[in-house]
Short mmCIF file of C-alpha atoms in Angstrom, two decimals:
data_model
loop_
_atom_site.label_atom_id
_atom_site.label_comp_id
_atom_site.label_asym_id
_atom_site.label_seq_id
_atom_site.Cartn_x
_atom_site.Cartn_y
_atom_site.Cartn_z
CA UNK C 155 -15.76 21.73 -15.55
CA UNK C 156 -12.77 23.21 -13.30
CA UNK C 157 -12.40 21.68 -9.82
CA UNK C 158 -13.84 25.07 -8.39
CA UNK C 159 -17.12 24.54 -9.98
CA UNK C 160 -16.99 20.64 -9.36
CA UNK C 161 -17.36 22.16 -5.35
CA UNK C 162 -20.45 22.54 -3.27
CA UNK C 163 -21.29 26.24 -3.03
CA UNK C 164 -20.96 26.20 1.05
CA UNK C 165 -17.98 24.16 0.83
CA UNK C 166 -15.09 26.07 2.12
CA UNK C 167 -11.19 24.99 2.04
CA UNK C 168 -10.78 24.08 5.32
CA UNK C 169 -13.80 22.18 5.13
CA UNK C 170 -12.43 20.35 2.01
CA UNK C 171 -8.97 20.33 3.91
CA UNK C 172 -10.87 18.28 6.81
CA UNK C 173 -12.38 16.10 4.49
CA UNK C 174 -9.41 15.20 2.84
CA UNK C 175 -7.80 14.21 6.27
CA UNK C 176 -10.74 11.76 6.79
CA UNK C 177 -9.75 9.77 3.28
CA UNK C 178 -5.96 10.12 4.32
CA UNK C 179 -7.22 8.38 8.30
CA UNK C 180 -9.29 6.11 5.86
CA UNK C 181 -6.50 4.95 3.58
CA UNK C 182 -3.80 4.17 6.46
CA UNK C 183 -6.16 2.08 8.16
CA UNK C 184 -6.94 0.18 5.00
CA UNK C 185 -3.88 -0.11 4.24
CA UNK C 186 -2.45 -0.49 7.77
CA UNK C 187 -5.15 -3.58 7.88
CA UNK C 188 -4.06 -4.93 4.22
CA UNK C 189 -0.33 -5.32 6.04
CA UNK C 190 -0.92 -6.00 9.57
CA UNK C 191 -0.16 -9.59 9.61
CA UNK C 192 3.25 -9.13 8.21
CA UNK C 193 4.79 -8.41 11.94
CA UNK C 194 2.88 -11.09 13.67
CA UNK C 195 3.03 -14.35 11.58
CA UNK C 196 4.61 -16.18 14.11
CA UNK C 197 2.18 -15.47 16.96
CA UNK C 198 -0.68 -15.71 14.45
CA UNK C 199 0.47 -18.97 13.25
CA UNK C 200 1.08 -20.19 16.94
CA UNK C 201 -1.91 -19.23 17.97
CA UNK C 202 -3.84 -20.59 15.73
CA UNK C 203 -2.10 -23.54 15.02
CA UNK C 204 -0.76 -23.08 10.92
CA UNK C 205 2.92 -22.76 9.74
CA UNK C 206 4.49 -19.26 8.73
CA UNK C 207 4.29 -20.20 5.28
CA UNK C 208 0.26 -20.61 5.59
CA UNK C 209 -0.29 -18.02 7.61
CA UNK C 210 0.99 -15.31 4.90
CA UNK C 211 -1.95 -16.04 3.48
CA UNK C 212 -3.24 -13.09 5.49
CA UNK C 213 -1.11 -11.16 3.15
CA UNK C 214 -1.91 -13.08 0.13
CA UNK C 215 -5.70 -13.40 0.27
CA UNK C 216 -6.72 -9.23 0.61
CA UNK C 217 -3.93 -8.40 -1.89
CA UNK C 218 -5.51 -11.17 -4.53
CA UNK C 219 -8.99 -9.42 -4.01
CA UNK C 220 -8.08 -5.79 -3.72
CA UNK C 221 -6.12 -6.51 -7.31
CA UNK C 222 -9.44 -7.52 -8.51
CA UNK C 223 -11.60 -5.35 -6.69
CA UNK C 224 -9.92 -2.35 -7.72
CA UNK C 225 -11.65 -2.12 -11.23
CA UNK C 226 -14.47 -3.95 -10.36
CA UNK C 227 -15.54 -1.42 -7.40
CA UNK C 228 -14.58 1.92 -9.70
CA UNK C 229 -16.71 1.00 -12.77
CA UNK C 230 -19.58 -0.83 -10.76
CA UNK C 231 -20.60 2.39 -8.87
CA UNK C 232 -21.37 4.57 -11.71
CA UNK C 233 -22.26 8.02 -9.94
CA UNK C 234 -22.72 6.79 -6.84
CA UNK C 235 -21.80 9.84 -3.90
CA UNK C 236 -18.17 8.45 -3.38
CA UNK C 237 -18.36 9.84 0.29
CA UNK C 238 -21.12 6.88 0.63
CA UNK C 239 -18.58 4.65 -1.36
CA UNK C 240 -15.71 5.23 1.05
CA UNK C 241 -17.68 5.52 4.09
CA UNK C 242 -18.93 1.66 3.16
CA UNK C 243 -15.49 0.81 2.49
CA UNK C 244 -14.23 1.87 5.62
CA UNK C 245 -16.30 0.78 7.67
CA UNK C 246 -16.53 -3.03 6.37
CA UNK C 247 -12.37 -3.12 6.81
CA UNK C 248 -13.31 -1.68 10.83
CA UNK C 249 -15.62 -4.52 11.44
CA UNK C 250 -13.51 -6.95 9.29
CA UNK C 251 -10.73 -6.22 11.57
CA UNK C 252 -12.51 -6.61 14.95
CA UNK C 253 -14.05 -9.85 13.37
CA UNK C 254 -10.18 -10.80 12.86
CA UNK C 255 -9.74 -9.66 16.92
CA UNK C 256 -12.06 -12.65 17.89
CA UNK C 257 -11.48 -15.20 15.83
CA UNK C 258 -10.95 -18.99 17.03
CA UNK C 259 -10.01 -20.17 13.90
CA UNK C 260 -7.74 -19.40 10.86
CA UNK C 261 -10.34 -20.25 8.37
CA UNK C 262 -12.44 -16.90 9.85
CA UNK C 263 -9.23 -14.67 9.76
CA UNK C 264 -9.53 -15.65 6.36
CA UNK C 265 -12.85 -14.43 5.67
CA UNK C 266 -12.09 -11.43 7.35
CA UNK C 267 -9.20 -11.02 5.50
CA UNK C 268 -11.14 -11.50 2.00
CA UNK C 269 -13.49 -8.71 2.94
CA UNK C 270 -10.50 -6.11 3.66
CA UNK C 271 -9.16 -7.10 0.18
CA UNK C 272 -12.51 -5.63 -1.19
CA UNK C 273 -12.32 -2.70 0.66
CA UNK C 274 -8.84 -2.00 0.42
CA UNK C 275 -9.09 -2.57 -3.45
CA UNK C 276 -12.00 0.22 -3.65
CA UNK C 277 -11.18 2.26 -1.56
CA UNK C 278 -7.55 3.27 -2.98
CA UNK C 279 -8.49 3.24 -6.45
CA UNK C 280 -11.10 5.99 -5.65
CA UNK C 281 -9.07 7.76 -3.14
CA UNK C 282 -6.23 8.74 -6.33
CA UNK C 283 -9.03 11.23 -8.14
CA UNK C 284 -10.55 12.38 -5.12
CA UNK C 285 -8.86 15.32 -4.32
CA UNK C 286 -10.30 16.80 -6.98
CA UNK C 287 -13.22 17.36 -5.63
CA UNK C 288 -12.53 18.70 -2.30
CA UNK C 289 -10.35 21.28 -2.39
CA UNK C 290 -9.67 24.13 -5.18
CA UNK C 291 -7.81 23.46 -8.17
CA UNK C 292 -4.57 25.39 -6.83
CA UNK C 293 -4.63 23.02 -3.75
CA UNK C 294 -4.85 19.70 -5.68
CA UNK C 295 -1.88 18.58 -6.26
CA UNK C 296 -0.96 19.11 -2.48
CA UNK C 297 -4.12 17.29 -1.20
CA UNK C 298 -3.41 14.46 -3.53
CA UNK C 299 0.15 13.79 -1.65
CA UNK C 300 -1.05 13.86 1.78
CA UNK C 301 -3.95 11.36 0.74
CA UNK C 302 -0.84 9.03 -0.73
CA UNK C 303 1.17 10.02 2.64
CA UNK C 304 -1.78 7.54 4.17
CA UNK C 305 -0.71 4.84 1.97
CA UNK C 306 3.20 5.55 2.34
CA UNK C 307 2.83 5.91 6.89
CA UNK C 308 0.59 2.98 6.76
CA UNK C 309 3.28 0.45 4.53
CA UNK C 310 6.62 1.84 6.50
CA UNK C 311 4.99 3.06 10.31
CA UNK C 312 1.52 1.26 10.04
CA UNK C 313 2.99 -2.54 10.23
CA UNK C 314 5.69 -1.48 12.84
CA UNK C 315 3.65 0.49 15.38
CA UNK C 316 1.20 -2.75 15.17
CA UNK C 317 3.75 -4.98 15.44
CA UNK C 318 5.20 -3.24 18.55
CA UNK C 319 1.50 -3.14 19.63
CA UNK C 320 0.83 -6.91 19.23
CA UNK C 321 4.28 -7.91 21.60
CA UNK C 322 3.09 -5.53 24.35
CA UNK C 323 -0.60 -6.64 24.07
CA UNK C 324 -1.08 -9.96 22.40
CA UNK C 325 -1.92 -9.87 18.11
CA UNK C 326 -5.50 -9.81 18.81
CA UNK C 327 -5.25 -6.90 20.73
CA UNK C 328 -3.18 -4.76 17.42
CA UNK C 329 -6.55 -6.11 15.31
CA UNK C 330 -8.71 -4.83 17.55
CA UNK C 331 -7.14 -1.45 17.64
CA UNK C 332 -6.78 -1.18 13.54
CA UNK C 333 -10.62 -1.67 13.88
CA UNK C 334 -11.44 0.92 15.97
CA UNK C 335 -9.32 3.00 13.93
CA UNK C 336 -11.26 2.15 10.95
CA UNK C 337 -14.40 2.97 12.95
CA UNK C 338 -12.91 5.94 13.68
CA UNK C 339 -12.52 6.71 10.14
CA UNK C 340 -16.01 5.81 9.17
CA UNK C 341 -16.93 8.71 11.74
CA UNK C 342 -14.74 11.49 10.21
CA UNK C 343 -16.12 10.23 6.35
CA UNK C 344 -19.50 10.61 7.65
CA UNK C 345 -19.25 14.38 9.40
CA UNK C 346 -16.50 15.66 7.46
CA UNK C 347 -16.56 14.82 3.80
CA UNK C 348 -19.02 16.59 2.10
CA UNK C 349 -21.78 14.41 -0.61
CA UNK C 350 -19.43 13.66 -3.73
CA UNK C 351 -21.06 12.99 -7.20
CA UNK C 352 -18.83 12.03 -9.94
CA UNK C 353 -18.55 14.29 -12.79
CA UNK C 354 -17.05 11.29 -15.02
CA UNK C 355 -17.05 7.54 -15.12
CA UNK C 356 -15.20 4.50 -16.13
CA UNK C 357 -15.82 1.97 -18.09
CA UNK C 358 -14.06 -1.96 -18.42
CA UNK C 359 -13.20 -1.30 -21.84
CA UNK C 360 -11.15 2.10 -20.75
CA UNK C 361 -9.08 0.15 -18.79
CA UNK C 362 -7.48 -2.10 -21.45
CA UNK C 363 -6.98 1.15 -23.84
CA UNK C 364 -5.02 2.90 -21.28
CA UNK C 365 -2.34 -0.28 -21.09
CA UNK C 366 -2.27 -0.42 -24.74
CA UNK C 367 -2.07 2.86 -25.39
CA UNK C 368 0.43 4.27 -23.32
CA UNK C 369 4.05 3.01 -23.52
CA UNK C 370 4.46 4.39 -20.11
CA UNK C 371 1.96 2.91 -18.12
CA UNK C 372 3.37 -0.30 -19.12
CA UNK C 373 6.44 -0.01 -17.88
CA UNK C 374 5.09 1.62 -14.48
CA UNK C 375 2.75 -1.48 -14.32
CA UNK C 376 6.21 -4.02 -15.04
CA UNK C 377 8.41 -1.86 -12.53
CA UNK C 378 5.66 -2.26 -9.93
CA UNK C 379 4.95 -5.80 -10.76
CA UNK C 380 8.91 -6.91 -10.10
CA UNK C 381 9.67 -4.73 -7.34
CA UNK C 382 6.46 -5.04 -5.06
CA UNK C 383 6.55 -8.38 -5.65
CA UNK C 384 10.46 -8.85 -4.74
CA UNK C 385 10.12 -6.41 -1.46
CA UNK C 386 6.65 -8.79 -0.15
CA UNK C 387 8.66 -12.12 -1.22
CA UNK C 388 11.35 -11.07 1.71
CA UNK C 389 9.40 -8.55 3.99
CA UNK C 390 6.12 -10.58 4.41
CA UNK C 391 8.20 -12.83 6.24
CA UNK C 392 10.95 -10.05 8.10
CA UNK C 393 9.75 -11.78 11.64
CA UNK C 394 10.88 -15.34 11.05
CA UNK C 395 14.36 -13.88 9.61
CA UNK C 396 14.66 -11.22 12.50
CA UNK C 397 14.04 -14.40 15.10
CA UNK C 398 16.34 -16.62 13.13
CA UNK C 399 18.94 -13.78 13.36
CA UNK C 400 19.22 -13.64 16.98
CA UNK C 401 16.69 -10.46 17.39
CA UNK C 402 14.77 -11.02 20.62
CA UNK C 403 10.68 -10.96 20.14
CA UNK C 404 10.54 -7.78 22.11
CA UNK C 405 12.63 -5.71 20.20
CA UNK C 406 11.47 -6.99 17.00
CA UNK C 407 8.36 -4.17 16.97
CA UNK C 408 11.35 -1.51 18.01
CA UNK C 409 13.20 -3.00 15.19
CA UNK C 410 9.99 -2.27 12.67
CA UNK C 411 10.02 1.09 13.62
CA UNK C 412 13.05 1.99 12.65
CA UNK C 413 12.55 0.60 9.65
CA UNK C 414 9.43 2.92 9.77
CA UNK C 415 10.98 6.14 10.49
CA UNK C 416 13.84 5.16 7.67
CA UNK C 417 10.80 4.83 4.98
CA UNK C 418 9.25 8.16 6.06
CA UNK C 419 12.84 10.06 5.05
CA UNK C 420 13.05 8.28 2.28
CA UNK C 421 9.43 9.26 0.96
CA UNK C 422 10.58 12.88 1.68
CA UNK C 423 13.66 12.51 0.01
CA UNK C 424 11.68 10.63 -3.34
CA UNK C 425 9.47 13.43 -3.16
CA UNK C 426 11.97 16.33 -3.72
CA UNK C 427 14.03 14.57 -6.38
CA UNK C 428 10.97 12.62 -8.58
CA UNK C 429 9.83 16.22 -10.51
CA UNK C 430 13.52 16.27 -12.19
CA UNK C 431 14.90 12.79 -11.72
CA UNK C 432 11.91 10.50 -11.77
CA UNK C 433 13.64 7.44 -13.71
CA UNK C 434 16.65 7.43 -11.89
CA UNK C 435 14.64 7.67 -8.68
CA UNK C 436 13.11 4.43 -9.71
CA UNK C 437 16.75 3.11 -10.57
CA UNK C 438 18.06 4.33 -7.17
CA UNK C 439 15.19 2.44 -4.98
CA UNK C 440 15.87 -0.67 -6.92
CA UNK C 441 19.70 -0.72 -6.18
CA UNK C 442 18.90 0.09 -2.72
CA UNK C 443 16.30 -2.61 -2.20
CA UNK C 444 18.54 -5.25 -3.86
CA UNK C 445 21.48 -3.97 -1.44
CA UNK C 446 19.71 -4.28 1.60
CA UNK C 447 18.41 -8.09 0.78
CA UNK C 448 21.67 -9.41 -0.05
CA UNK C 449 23.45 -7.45 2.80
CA UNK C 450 20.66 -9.24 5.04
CA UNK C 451 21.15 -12.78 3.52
CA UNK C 452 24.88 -12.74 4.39
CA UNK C 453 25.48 -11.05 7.38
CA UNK C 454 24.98 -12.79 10.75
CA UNK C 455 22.69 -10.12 12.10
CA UNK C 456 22.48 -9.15 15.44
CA UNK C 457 19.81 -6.70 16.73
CA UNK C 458 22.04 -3.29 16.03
CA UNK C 459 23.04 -4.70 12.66
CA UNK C 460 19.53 -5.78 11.94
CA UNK C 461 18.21 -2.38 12.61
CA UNK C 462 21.09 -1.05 10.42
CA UNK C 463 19.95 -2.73 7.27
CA UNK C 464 16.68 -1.96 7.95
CA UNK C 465 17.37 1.48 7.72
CA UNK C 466 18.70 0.96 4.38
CA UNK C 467 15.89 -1.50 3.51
CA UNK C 468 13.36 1.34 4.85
CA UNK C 469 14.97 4.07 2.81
CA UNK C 470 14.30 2.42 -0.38
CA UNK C 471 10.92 1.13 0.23
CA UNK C 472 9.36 4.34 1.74
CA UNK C 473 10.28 6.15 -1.18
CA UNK C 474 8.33 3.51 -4.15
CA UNK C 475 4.45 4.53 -3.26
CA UNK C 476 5.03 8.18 -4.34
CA UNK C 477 7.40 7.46 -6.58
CA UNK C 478 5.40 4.43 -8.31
CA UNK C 479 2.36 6.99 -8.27
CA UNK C 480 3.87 10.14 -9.77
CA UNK C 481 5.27 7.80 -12.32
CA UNK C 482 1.66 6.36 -13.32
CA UNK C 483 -0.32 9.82 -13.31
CA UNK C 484 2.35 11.20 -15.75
CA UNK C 485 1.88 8.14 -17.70
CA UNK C 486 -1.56 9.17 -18.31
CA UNK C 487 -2.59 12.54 -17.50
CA UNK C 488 -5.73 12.64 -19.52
CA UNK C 489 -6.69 9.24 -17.98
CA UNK C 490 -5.65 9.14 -14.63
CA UNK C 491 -8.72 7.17 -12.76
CA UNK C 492 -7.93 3.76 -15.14
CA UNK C 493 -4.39 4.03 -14.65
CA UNK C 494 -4.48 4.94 -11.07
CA UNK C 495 -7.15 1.97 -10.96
CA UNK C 496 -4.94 -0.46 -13.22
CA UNK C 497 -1.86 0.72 -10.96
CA UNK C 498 -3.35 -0.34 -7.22
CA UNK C 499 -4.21 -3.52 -9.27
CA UNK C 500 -0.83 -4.39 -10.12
CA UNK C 501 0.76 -3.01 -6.69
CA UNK C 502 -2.12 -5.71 -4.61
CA UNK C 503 -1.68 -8.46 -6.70
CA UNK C 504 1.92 -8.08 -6.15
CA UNK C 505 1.69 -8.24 -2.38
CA UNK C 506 -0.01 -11.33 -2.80
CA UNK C 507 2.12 -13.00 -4.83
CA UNK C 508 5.05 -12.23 -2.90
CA UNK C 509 3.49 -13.57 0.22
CA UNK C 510 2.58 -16.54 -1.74
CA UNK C 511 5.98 -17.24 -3.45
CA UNK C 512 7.72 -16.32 -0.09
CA UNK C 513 5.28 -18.56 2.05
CA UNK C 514 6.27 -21.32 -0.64
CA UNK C 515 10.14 -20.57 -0.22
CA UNK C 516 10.04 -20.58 3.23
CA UNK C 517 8.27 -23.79 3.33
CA UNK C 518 9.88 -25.98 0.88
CA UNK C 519 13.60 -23.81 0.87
CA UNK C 520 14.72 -21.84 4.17
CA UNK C 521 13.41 -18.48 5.46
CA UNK C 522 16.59 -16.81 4.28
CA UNK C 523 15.99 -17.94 0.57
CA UNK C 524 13.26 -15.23 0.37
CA UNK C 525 15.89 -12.47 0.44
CA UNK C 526 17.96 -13.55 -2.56
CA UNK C 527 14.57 -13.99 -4.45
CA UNK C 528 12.73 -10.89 -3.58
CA UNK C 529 15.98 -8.85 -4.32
CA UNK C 530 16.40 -10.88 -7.70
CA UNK C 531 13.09 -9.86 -8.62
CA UNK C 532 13.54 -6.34 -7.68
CA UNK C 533 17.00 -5.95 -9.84
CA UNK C 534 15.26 -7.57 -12.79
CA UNK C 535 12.70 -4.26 -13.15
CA UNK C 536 15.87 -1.96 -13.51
CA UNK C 537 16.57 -2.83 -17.51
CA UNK C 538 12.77 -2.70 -17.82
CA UNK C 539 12.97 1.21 -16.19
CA UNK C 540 15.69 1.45 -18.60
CA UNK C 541 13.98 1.16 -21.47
CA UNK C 542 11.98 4.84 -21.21
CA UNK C 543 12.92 8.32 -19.97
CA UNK C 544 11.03 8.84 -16.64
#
């Protein structure tokens, strides 16, 4: 079956253009929600009375269950209408959020937080095939990168513009607007997208013969493991080093967005050079990523040179979603729904850990330490990139 025939008869491409801007909305407010806390740990923690180090649990806890929820979600709903998958999805990480907004007690942020993980974890795995079915063959490939420009303008503009949102109007006041947004986003899934019914399914056992049969997808699944895992070890915790650096709490959102606007060239810039340089894309963010950290632990930042580094810090990391994605679907390309699902896995469980390993080095070490770790973990995936041809 061609994507043209997988279409409804009275879908047209601007229809299937619309719809694929609701599951781009959907995807940068689940993963906009999946990152929030990273800006406002302090005034989380303060608030509600836990240390820095616990209160990256809010990082930890949806990134441990979108890992798992990932596979779980893609196999469990067989041929369910994925617009009625999504539209769930999206809507549970809205209320979640608002739920988040009111809270009087960590222990319910939690909760909250658990229920984005599922949602998160669903929601991406199913948004890497979906293109497919909205918009004619010719126009897949295109559709496909704006959907992944959601999860790119969500990890380096998302945190930032929330950030900068919670020091004008209070934390629970950035929640409550990532809610709305993913309200907002249940609305467009609902009179936009058009019914989806699979034409194939996954199984568990699909999953493990992917990894073991594809050199490739090993390596992308290592590569993302080290580096996602090195950049959430530092950046989970950017606040408390921008504070301890001298940066005022008011410019720290400004601050964020720079870093923001840094990640957005550098996606560009990983996007024209991945078709013909792939590998050495993935060498060039590592080197960059490891830079930045070191140049971060040593330097006795101030706000400009803060913002500097951040640039740096931004290029690199804006440029691994699309990178770390084209990588996985070349891997594959006769199996791209249990690598793509095996790949948003391995990219959540890494945020958590790094949140956890950084909320433990900040705890038991110094806030700084998180930089040398998180960019020791990021050079070590560079011999392991080494080992194919991208």
């Amino acid at each position: 079956m061609t994507a043209a025939e997988t279409l409804p008869r009275s879908h047209s491409p601007v229809k299937g253009w619309l719809a694929v801007l609701a599951v781009t909305l959907g995807i940068f407010a689940l993963m906009t929600s999946e990152l929030l806390p990273v800006g406002l740990l302090t005034p989380i923690g303060s608030a509600l009375d836990v240390s820095p180090g616990t209160a990256g649990l809010m990082v930890t806890v949806p990134g441990l269950v979108a890992a798992i929820s990932a596979p779980l979600v893609t196999v469990a709903i067989g041929k369910t209408d994925r617009r009625l998958v999504l539209a769930v999805l999206v809507g549970l990480v809205g209320a979640a959020n608002l739920a988040s907004a009111f809270a009087t007690g960590f222990a319910l942020v939690l909760v909250a937080r658990f229920l984005i993980g599922i949602s998160v974890g669903g929601f991406w795995a199913l948004a890497g095939g979906i293109a497919l079915r909205l918009v004619p063959k010719h126009h897949v490939a295109r559709a496909t990168a704006v959907i992944f420009g959601g999860v790119e303008t969500a990890s380096v503009l998302g945190v930032p513009a929330g950030t900068l949102l919670g020091d004008l109007g209070g934390w629970r006041t950035a929640f409550a607007a990532v809610g709305i947004l993913g309200l907002i986003s249940l609305a467009c899934m609902v009179f936009l997208m058009p019914k989806v019914e699979p034409d194939q399914t996954i199984t568990f056992a699909d999953l493990p013969r992917v990894f073991r049969s594809h050199a490739a997808v090993r390596v992308g699944i290592a590569m993302t493991f080290l580096v996602i895992t090195g950049h959430f070890v530092a950046y989970t915790f950017v606040r408390p080093i921008l504070q301890e650096d001298g940066v005022a709490d008011g410019m720290i959102g400004v601050v964020l967005l720079i870093f923001g606007a840094a990640g957005i060239c550098g996606n560009f810039l990983a996007g024209a050079l991945i078709d013909r340089y792939l590998r050495q894309t993935v060498w060039g963010i590592g080197v960059v990523l490891a830079t930045a950290m070191a140049v971060f632990a040593v330097t006795d930042n101030g706000t400009f040179s803060a913002a500097v580094i951040l640039v740096l810090w931004g290029l690199g990391y804006g440029a691994v979603p699309v990178t770390f994605q084209t990588w996985i679907l070349a891997a594959a390309p006769e199996a791209t729904e249990a690598a793509s699902s095996l790949y948003v896995s391995a990219f959540n469980l890494s945020i958590a850990l790094g949140a956890l390993f950084g909320g433990l080095a900040v705890d038991a070490i110094s806030t700084v330490s998180v930089l040398w770790i998180g960019g020791a973990l990021v050079l070590l995936a560079l011999p392991v990139v080494g080992r194919r041809r991208g």
